[in-house]
XYZ file of N, CA and C in Angstrom:
621
model
N -4.294 5.125 17.975
C -4.819 5.452 16.683
C -3.726 6.058 15.846
N -3.776 5.831 14.574
C -2.852 6.403 13.677
C -3.446 7.543 12.848
N -2.794 8.669 12.848
C -3.276 9.804 12.058
C -2.779 9.615 10.610
N -3.738 9.744 9.682
C -3.438 9.597 8.274
C -3.518 10.981 7.678
N -3.236 11.208 6.390
C -3.135 12.508 5.835
C -4.334 13.454 6.183
N -3.988 14.794 6.261
C -5.036 15.814 6.491
C -5.130 16.714 5.406
N -6.188 17.532 5.422
C -6.394 18.535 4.390
C -7.111 19.778 5.016
N -6.693 20.972 4.508
C -7.338 22.183 4.915
C -8.716 22.265 4.401
N -9.793 22.611 5.178
C -11.057 22.778 4.726
C -11.115 23.934 3.726
N -10.271 24.878 3.757
C -10.221 25.997 2.866
C -10.012 25.587 1.389
N -9.556 24.335 1.259
C -9.344 23.855 -0.129
C -10.644 23.649 -0.853
N -11.741 23.691 -0.134
C -13.046 23.702 -0.712
C -13.452 25.111 -1.009
N -13.682 25.552 -2.212
C -13.975 26.938 -2.610
C -15.136 27.598 -1.800
N -16.028 26.774 -1.417
C -17.220 27.371 -0.720
C -17.081 27.471 0.801
N -15.988 26.894 1.283
C -15.938 26.801 2.808
C -15.940 28.101 3.442
N -15.077 29.040 3.025
C -14.993 30.286 3.705
C -16.117 31.227 3.264
N -16.573 31.090 2.025
C -17.611 31.970 1.528
C -19.038 31.671 2.039
N -19.355 30.384 2.142
C -20.686 29.948 2.483
C -20.703 29.135 3.764
N -19.592 28.742 4.356
C -19.578 28.015 5.568
C -19.869 26.537 5.358
N -19.846 26.048 4.239
C -19.939 24.680 3.847
C -19.147 24.279 2.649
N -18.923 23.002 2.485
C -18.058 22.607 1.302
C -17.869 21.116 1.288
N -17.015 20.639 0.410
C -16.785 19.205 0.300
C -15.305 18.976 -0.134
N -14.709 17.894 0.202
C -13.382 17.574 -0.170
C -13.438 16.076 -0.608
N -12.581 15.767 -1.589
C -12.420 14.425 -2.048
C -11.152 13.842 -1.451
N -11.323 12.824 -0.667
C -10.288 12.106 -0.010
C -10.079 10.678 -0.554
N -8.842 10.290 -0.721
C -8.545 8.936 -1.285
C -8.229 8.056 -0.101
N -9.132 7.085 0.181
C -8.908 6.174 1.260
C -8.229 4.880 0.704
N -7.157 4.557 1.375
C -6.399 3.293 1.101
C -6.679 2.219 2.132
N -6.866 1.098 1.614
C -7.151 -0.091 2.507
C -5.883 -0.511 3.268
N -5.792 -0.056 4.521
C -4.670 -0.306 5.354
C -5.023 -1.406 6.432
N -6.099 -2.187 6.159
C -6.439 -3.198 6.945
C -6.931 -2.867 8.314
N -7.758 -1.663 8.364
C -8.264 -1.211 9.570
C -9.321 -0.312 9.296
N -10.184 0.096 10.304
C -11.275 1.035 10.148
C -10.640 2.484 10.038
N -11.442 3.385 9.402
C -10.990 4.749 9.237
C -12.063 5.647 9.864
N -11.678 6.709 10.525
C -12.566 7.715 11.071
C -12.184 9.061 10.459
N -12.987 9.873 9.971
C -12.663 11.124 9.411
C -13.199 12.208 10.381
N -12.302 13.195 10.677
C -12.677 14.176 11.640
C -12.537 15.569 11.171
N -13.318 16.507 11.675
C -13.241 17.903 11.304
C -12.669 18.630 12.560
N -11.466 19.247 12.443
C -10.774 19.892 13.584
C -10.584 21.418 13.335
N -10.604 22.179 14.491
C -10.242 23.508 14.499
C -8.928 23.666 15.321
N -8.193 24.564 14.840
C -6.917 24.936 15.629
C -6.000 23.775 15.665
N -4.821 23.884 16.364
C -4.043 22.736 16.722
C -2.975 22.361 15.733
N -3.044 22.782 14.357
C -2.030 22.328 13.425
C -0.991 23.444 13.285
N 0.253 22.972 13.797
C 1.405 23.903 13.825
C 2.264 23.630 12.616
N 2.311 24.563 11.682
C 3.159 24.406 10.458
C 4.363 25.304 10.393
N 4.735 25.870 11.599
C 5.780 26.799 11.676
C 7.153 26.100 11.641
N 7.131 24.800 11.822
C 8.393 23.988 11.892
C 8.532 23.188 10.562
N 9.625 22.559 10.375
C 9.842 21.724 9.223
C 8.847 20.560 9.101
N 8.626 20.026 10.336
C 7.598 18.920 10.410
C 6.340 19.439 11.013
N 5.156 19.336 10.339
C 3.933 19.793 10.916
C 3.568 18.921 12.156
N 3.071 19.604 13.150
C 2.673 18.865 14.357
C 1.253 19.273 14.840
N 0.672 18.357 15.563
C -0.655 18.657 16.186
C -0.301 19.089 17.570
N -0.991 20.261 18.027
C -0.858 20.772 19.354
C -2.290 21.056 19.894
N -2.846 20.021 20.499
C -4.284 20.226 21.078
C -5.265 20.682 20.126
N -5.466 20.016 19.008
C -6.514 20.279 18.018
C -7.841 20.099 18.689
N -8.848 20.925 18.246
C -10.193 20.820 18.879
C -11.159 20.099 17.863
N -11.639 18.897 18.179
C -12.473 18.168 17.280
C -13.885 18.787 17.196
N -14.418 19.004 16.078
C -15.678 19.626 15.886
C -16.785 18.472 15.545
N -16.368 17.597 14.697
C -17.197 16.579 14.321
C -16.389 15.369 13.773
N -16.873 14.134 13.987
C -16.215 12.918 13.447
C -17.280 12.021 12.819
N -16.909 11.244 11.864
C -17.726 10.278 11.152
C -17.846 9.005 11.949
N -18.807 8.210 11.591
C -18.809 6.810 12.062
C -17.601 6.125 11.372
N -17.266 4.992 11.945
C -16.193 4.223 11.374
C -16.457 3.759 9.917
N -15.492 4.088 9.125
C -15.591 3.606 7.678
C -14.808 2.307 7.611
N -15.508 1.205 7.167
C -14.878 -0.078 7.238
C -14.800 -0.607 5.728
N -13.563 -1.019 5.352
C -13.331 -1.666 4.101
C -14.066 -3.063 4.030
N -14.547 -3.380 2.943
C -15.249 -4.711 2.822
C -14.436 -5.828 3.072
N -13.108 -5.712 2.682
C -12.224 -6.858 2.826
C -10.922 -6.481 3.288
N -10.645 -6.783 4.591
C -9.281 -6.432 5.219
C -8.214 -7.326 4.659
N -8.612 -8.469 4.168
C -7.617 -9.323 3.601
C -7.405 -9.182 2.115
N -7.886 -8.130 1.570
C -7.725 -7.914 0.111
C -6.166 -7.938 -0.237
N -5.769 -8.650 -1.219
C -4.369 -8.715 -1.535
C -3.887 -7.463 -2.209
N -2.966 -6.742 -1.627
C -2.586 -5.439 -2.085
C -1.061 -5.339 -2.132
N -0.526 -4.252 -2.730
C 0.849 -3.788 -2.844
C 1.673 -4.895 -3.402
N 1.253 -5.472 -4.551
C 2.143 -6.428 -5.182
C 3.368 -5.747 -5.701
N 4.496 -6.381 -5.512
C 5.747 -5.823 -5.907
C 6.593 -6.962 -6.547
N 7.192 -6.696 -7.734
C 8.059 -7.714 -8.386
C 9.520 -7.399 -8.262
N 10.333 -8.439 -8.173
C 11.789 -8.238 -8.081
C 12.548 -9.353 -8.801
N 13.526 -8.968 -9.547
C 14.323 -9.909 -10.306
C 15.294 -10.734 -9.305
N 15.625 -11.876 -9.776
C 16.778 -12.556 -9.059
C 17.940 -12.658 -10.017
N 18.959 -13.400 -9.696
C 20.146 -13.544 -10.654
C 19.798 -14.599 -11.800
N 18.640 -15.198 -11.666
C 18.257 -16.148 -12.620
C 17.157 -15.654 -13.509
N 17.400 -15.486 -14.835
C 16.336 -15.018 -15.751
C 15.110 -15.873 -15.831
N 15.045 -17.060 -15.217
C 13.867 -17.937 -15.301
C 13.107 -17.763 -14.042
N 13.402 -16.765 -13.194
C 12.691 -16.560 -11.960
C 12.216 -15.153 -11.884
N 11.191 -14.880 -10.966
C 10.695 -13.594 -10.685
C 10.050 -13.655 -9.257
N 10.470 -12.777 -8.395
C 9.967 -12.743 -7.028
C 8.732 -11.774 -6.975
N 7.690 -12.249 -6.259
C 6.535 -11.497 -6.060
C 6.224 -11.328 -4.600
N 5.963 -10.145 -4.086
C 5.719 -9.839 -2.701
C 4.400 -9.087 -2.602
N 3.427 -9.414 -1.667
C 2.298 -8.617 -1.424
C 1.898 -8.712 0.042
N 0.752 -8.001 0.369
C 0.348 -7.765 1.778
C -1.105 -8.134 1.940
N -1.450 -8.796 3.015
C -2.833 -8.932 3.500
C -2.812 -8.662 5.043
N -4.002 -8.793 5.628
C -4.033 -8.622 7.071
C -3.643 -9.895 7.733
N -4.194 -11.064 7.373
C -3.747 -12.310 8.072
C -4.175 -13.494 7.177
N -4.100 -13.402 5.819
C -4.473 -14.440 4.933
C -3.681 -15.745 5.308
N -4.314 -16.882 5.399
C -3.649 -18.109 5.797
C -3.258 -19.030 4.646
N -3.794 -18.827 3.356
C -3.448 -19.759 2.316
C -3.183 -18.930 1.020
N -2.159 -18.000 1.158
C -1.824 -17.131 -0.040
C -1.060 -17.932 -1.117
N -1.324 -17.526 -2.330
C -0.633 -18.177 -3.485
C -0.631 -17.316 -4.684
N 0.136 -17.582 -5.626
C 0.184 -16.855 -6.891
C -0.068 -17.843 -8.012
N -0.835 -17.339 -9.117
C -1.092 -18.157 -10.314
C -0.603 -17.352 -11.449
N 0.138 -18.048 -12.376
C 0.692 -17.301 -13.497
C 0.623 -18.180 -14.833
N 0.801 -17.501 -15.942
C 0.840 -18.262 -17.227
C 1.180 -17.237 -18.339
N 1.243 -17.791 -19.503
C 1.745 -16.898 -20.771
C 0.508 -16.468 -21.422
N -0.732 -16.830 -21.077
C -1.883 -16.322 -21.672
C -2.789 -15.737 -20.709
N -3.343 -14.595 -21.015
C -4.272 -13.881 -20.139
C -5.505 -14.761 -19.871
N -5.800 -14.966 -18.628
C -6.970 -15.710 -18.245
C -6.700 -17.222 -18.215
N -5.546 -17.617 -18.641
C -5.216 -19.008 -18.657
C -3.911 -19.251 -17.836
N -4.053 -19.238 -16.530
C -2.888 -19.244 -15.628
C -2.685 -20.703 -15.143
N -1.732 -21.297 -15.742
C -1.583 -22.721 -15.627
C -0.571 -23.136 -14.450
N 0.175 -22.199 -14.047
C 1.119 -22.519 -12.901
C 0.672 -21.774 -11.603
N 0.981 -22.466 -10.469
C 0.647 -21.810 -9.188
C 1.685 -22.257 -8.220
N 1.733 -21.490 -7.080
C 2.738 -21.786 -6.029
C 2.253 -21.011 -4.758
N 2.363 -21.753 -3.615
C 1.987 -21.202 -2.350
C 3.173 -20.247 -1.899
N 2.757 -19.218 -1.166
C 3.614 -18.208 -0.550
C 4.165 -18.541 0.797
N 5.308 -17.980 1.068
C 5.898 -17.963 2.408
C 5.507 -16.679 3.004
N 5.070 -16.759 4.249
C 4.456 -15.513 4.938
C 5.297 -15.203 6.181
N 5.415 -13.910 6.413
C 6.153 -13.390 7.642
C 5.556 -12.054 8.001
N 5.960 -11.563 9.154
C 5.525 -10.159 9.546
C 6.573 -9.665 10.418
N 6.333 -8.351 10.934
C 7.264 -7.828 12.000
C 6.359 -6.971 12.876
N 6.850 -6.621 14.032
C 6.089 -5.731 14.983
C 7.006 -4.515 15.406
N 6.453 -3.683 16.168
C 7.257 -2.548 16.662
C 8.481 -2.966 17.329
N 8.425 -4.126 18.083
C 9.574 -4.542 18.757
C 10.772 -4.892 17.862
N 10.518 -5.131 16.655
C 11.611 -5.434 15.676
C 12.255 -4.137 15.091
N 11.686 -2.997 15.333
C 12.255 -1.801 14.814
C 13.165 -1.090 15.836
N 13.976 -0.167 15.296
C 15.029 0.444 16.034
C 14.524 1.507 17.111
N 13.282 1.950 17.016
C 12.819 2.849 18.049
C 12.087 4.028 17.419
N 11.734 5.064 18.243
C 10.973 6.201 17.746
C 11.798 7.001 16.646
N 11.096 7.630 15.674
C 9.667 7.814 15.616
C 8.962 6.594 15.002
N 9.667 5.619 14.464
C 9.023 4.532 13.771
C 8.110 3.665 14.700
N 8.349 3.739 15.951
C 7.571 2.851 16.839
C 6.451 3.564 17.704
N 6.422 4.915 17.613
C 5.437 5.609 18.527
C 4.345 6.115 17.682
N 3.966 7.364 17.769
C 2.806 7.899 17.140
C 2.811 7.652 15.603
N 1.780 7.055 15.044
C 1.794 6.784 13.644
C 2.136 5.416 13.248
N 2.608 4.557 14.223
C 2.962 3.141 13.880
C 1.638 2.426 13.420
N 1.826 1.682 12.345
C 0.796 0.914 11.837
C 1.128 -0.564 11.742
N 0.234 -1.443 12.104
C 0.451 -2.885 11.998
C 0.861 -3.250 10.545
N 1.870 -4.051 10.369
C 2.361 -4.257 8.953
C 1.501 -5.313 8.254
N 0.667 -6.079 8.968
C -0.076 -7.121 8.351
C 0.868 -8.325 7.966
N 0.390 -9.190 7.083
C 1.238 -10.365 6.707
C 1.836 -10.054 5.320
N 3.125 -10.373 5.289
C 3.889 -10.179 4.088
C 4.145 -11.582 3.362
N 3.633 -11.637 2.102
C 3.688 -12.918 1.486
C 4.688 -12.881 0.273
N 5.472 -13.929 0.095
C 6.567 -13.893 -0.966
C 6.533 -15.237 -1.638
N 6.626 -15.116 -3.067
C 6.662 -16.332 -3.823
C 7.736 -16.091 -4.947
N 8.517 -17.132 -5.264
C 9.437 -16.981 -6.429
C 8.838 -17.800 -7.545
N 8.319 -17.092 -8.586
C 7.845 -17.775 -9.784
C 8.985 -18.385 -10.594
N 8.977 -19.630 -10.902
C 10.120 -20.204 -11.535
C 9.757 -20.904 -12.854
N 10.781 -21.395 -13.487
C 10.692 -22.070 -14.817
C 10.053 -21.104 -15.911
N 10.440 -19.857 -15.776
C 9.964 -18.857 -16.729
C 10.824 -18.970 -18.029
N 10.228 -18.535 -19.142
C 10.972 -18.498 -20.399
C 11.603 -17.008 -20.534
N 12.882 -16.879 -20.498
C 13.467 -15.556 -20.571
C 12.941 -14.793 -21.683
N 12.450 -13.482 -21.389
C 12.015 -12.617 -22.347
C 10.542 -12.806 -22.740
N 9.874 -13.766 -22.206
C 8.508 -13.964 -22.491
C 7.534 -13.174 -21.505
N 6.343 -12.875 -22.018
C 5.370 -12.094 -21.146
C 4.591 -13.060 -20.373
N 4.350 -12.688 -19.174
C 3.531 -13.557 -18.268
C 2.383 -12.700 -17.590
N 1.321 -13.386 -17.366
C 0.156 -12.813 -16.605
C 0.031 -13.536 -15.259
N -0.407 -12.751 -14.270
C -0.463 -13.384 -12.931
C -1.474 -12.718 -11.947
N -1.967 -13.458 -11.033
C -2.830 -12.966 -9.973
C -2.276 -13.553 -8.635
N -2.684 -12.857 -7.544
C -2.202 -13.305 -6.248
C -3.355 -13.133 -5.205
N -3.347 -13.944 -4.155
C -4.389 -13.929 -3.152
C -4.690 -15.353 -2.714
N -6.024 -15.535 -2.479
C -6.444 -16.920 -2.148
C -7.951 -17.024 -2.326
N -8.384 -18.211 -2.371
C -9.929 -18.459 -2.709
C -10.817 -17.975 -1.660
N -10.361 -17.860 -0.413
C -11.276 -17.409 0.695
C -11.363 -15.783 0.675
N -10.268 -15.115 0.612
C -10.317 -13.725 0.701
C -10.327 -12.954 -0.619
N -10.131 -13.656 -1.703
C -10.234 -13.127 -3.009
C -8.884 -12.910 -3.673
N -8.901 -12.662 -4.995
C -7.698 -12.558 -5.806
C -7.612 -11.080 -6.302
N -6.362 -10.732 -6.589
C -6.035 -9.432 -7.122
C -6.564 -9.464 -8.576
N -6.488 -8.186 -9.178
C -6.797 -8.143 -10.607
C -5.625 -8.778 -11.336
N -5.646 -9.050 -12.646
C -4.665 -9.670 -13.304
C -3.585 -8.673 -13.781
N -2.345 -8.947 -13.495
C -1.220 -8.094 -13.892
C -0.320 -8.861 -14.857
N 0.680 -8.105 -15.452
C 1.629 -8.902 -16.365
C 2.986 -8.287 -16.185
N 3.957 -9.082 -16.598
C 5.326 -8.679 -16.590
C 6.086 -9.395 -17.776
N 7.274 -8.902 -18.071
C 8.099 -9.602 -19.024
C 9.335 -10.147 -18.316
N 9.485 -11.496 -18.416
C 10.621 -12.115 -17.802
C 11.947 -11.467 -18.263
N 12.966 -11.562 -17.484
C 14.330 -10.969 -17.764
C 14.925 -11.783 -19.074
N 15.615 -11.116 -19.838
C 16.165 -11.729 -21.031
C 17.440 -12.545 -20.606
N 17.843 -13.462 -21.432
C 19.239 -14.124 -21.172
C 20.286 -13.080 -21.283
N 21.204 -13.171 -20.349
C 22.354 -12.225 -20.456
C 23.190 -12.586 -21.638
N 23.831 -11.556 -22.171
C 24.718 -11.746 -23.338
C 25.194 -10.370 -23.942
N 26.204 -10.382 -24.750
C 26.661 -9.226 -25.380
C 25.691 -8.402 -26.192
N 24.682 -9.049 -26.645
C 23.635 -8.518 -27.536
C 22.369 -8.183 -26.882
N 22.347 -8.294 -25.568
C 21.143 -8.124 -24.761
C 21.064 -6.695 -24.319
N 19.960 -5.992 -24.551
C 19.777 -4.606 -24.178
C 18.858 -4.503 -22.990
N 19.265 -3.904 -21.912
C 18.465 -3.762 -20.721
C 18.233 -2.307 -20.379
N 17.004 -1.930 -20.125
C 16.711 -0.529 -19.715
C 16.310 -0.539 -18.240
N 16.838 0.419 -17.518
C 16.582 0.463 -16.067
C 16.035 1.980 -15.779
N 15.134 2.061 -14.816
C 14.676 3.266 -14.303
C 15.137 3.436 -12.879
N 15.849 4.538 -12.537
C 16.408 4.739 -11.213
C 15.658 6.029 -10.702
N 15.252 5.948 -9.401
C 14.647 7.071 -8.802
C 15.052 7.113 -7.315
N 14.957 8.305 -6.756
C 15.294 8.507 -5.326
C 14.042 8.632 -4.493
N 14.188 9.237 -3.296
C 13.107 9.345 -2.364
C 11.993 10.208 -2.972
N 10.820 9.590 -3.071
C 9.636 10.362 -3.701
C 8.883 11.233 -2.674
N 9.430 11.282 -1.462
C 8.729 12.105 -0.441
C 7.418 11.464 0.109
N 6.573 12.298 0.569
C 5.307 11.829 1.220
C 4.139 12.625 0.645
N 4.182 13.018 -0.645
C 3.015 13.653 -1.294
C 1.943 12.607 -1.526
N 0.686 13.101 -1.661
C -0.409 12.238 -1.861
C -1.170 12.644 -3.061
N -1.825 11.634 -3.708
C -2.552 11.892 -4.970
C -3.648 12.825 -4.825
N -4.301 12.846 -3.608
C -5.451 13.738 -3.375
C -5.069 15.118 -2.823
N -3.793 15.408 -2.804
C -3.326 16.768 -2.325
C -3.277 16.956 -0.852
N -3.480 15.800 -0.046
C -3.539 15.920 1.455
C -2.084 16.077 1.939
N -1.954 16.447 3.214
C -0.672 16.623 3.835
C -0.543 15.404 4.809
N 0.712 15.069 4.988
C 1.052 14.006 6.029
C 1.535 14.564 7.311
N 0.736 14.513 8.336
C 1.119 14.811 9.656
C 1.708 13.679 10.377
N 2.968 13.748 10.736
C 3.680 12.544 11.226
C 4.088 12.604 12.717
N 3.756 13.578 13.413
C 4.094 13.663 14.787
C 3.032 14.400 15.635
N 2.790 13.930 16.814
C 1.710 14.478 17.695
C 2.481 15.046 18.892
N 2.198 16.230 19.408
C 2.733 16.726 20.612
C 1.726 16.439 21.825
């Protein structure tokens, strides 16, 4: 099992005062079931990395199952050296016919292309901690290079397949033609850490 983010029960204002409370947790479709547990003791935060040391389970939920493990997720765009191209990468559990559809008008996606798919396993990684506690199956990684784009034009696109469903519609602006009068803006960022939108903590190692 893979431990996902945790949260102190005391974050609920009524927990210590009334012995009951509620927390809002953001569940991400990672192509597997989720079980939520209530634990006492066992969380050691005295070190730089929080660890579990014999936590005592008090109660656990039934399995929470996402409706579609093959939902197309985590779409990422990448430029190539050619301004008429754009790479798209996304993830599913094991979709067998992934493709992308795109066009210059929203809702009128006139071009399409099948994706190349690949994956990796724990055997392909260098070793612990990446391969031990917390390892999660990568699913299938799908990649398509959209081509014949008009430099500087706006495009709309969806990705997925007819069996497992399609993503919502997204858009991007194709790269401009290079030249002395072309202005390009770039955003550069470093490691964003492991914070979570719902305020939970990431426990990444178990003793």
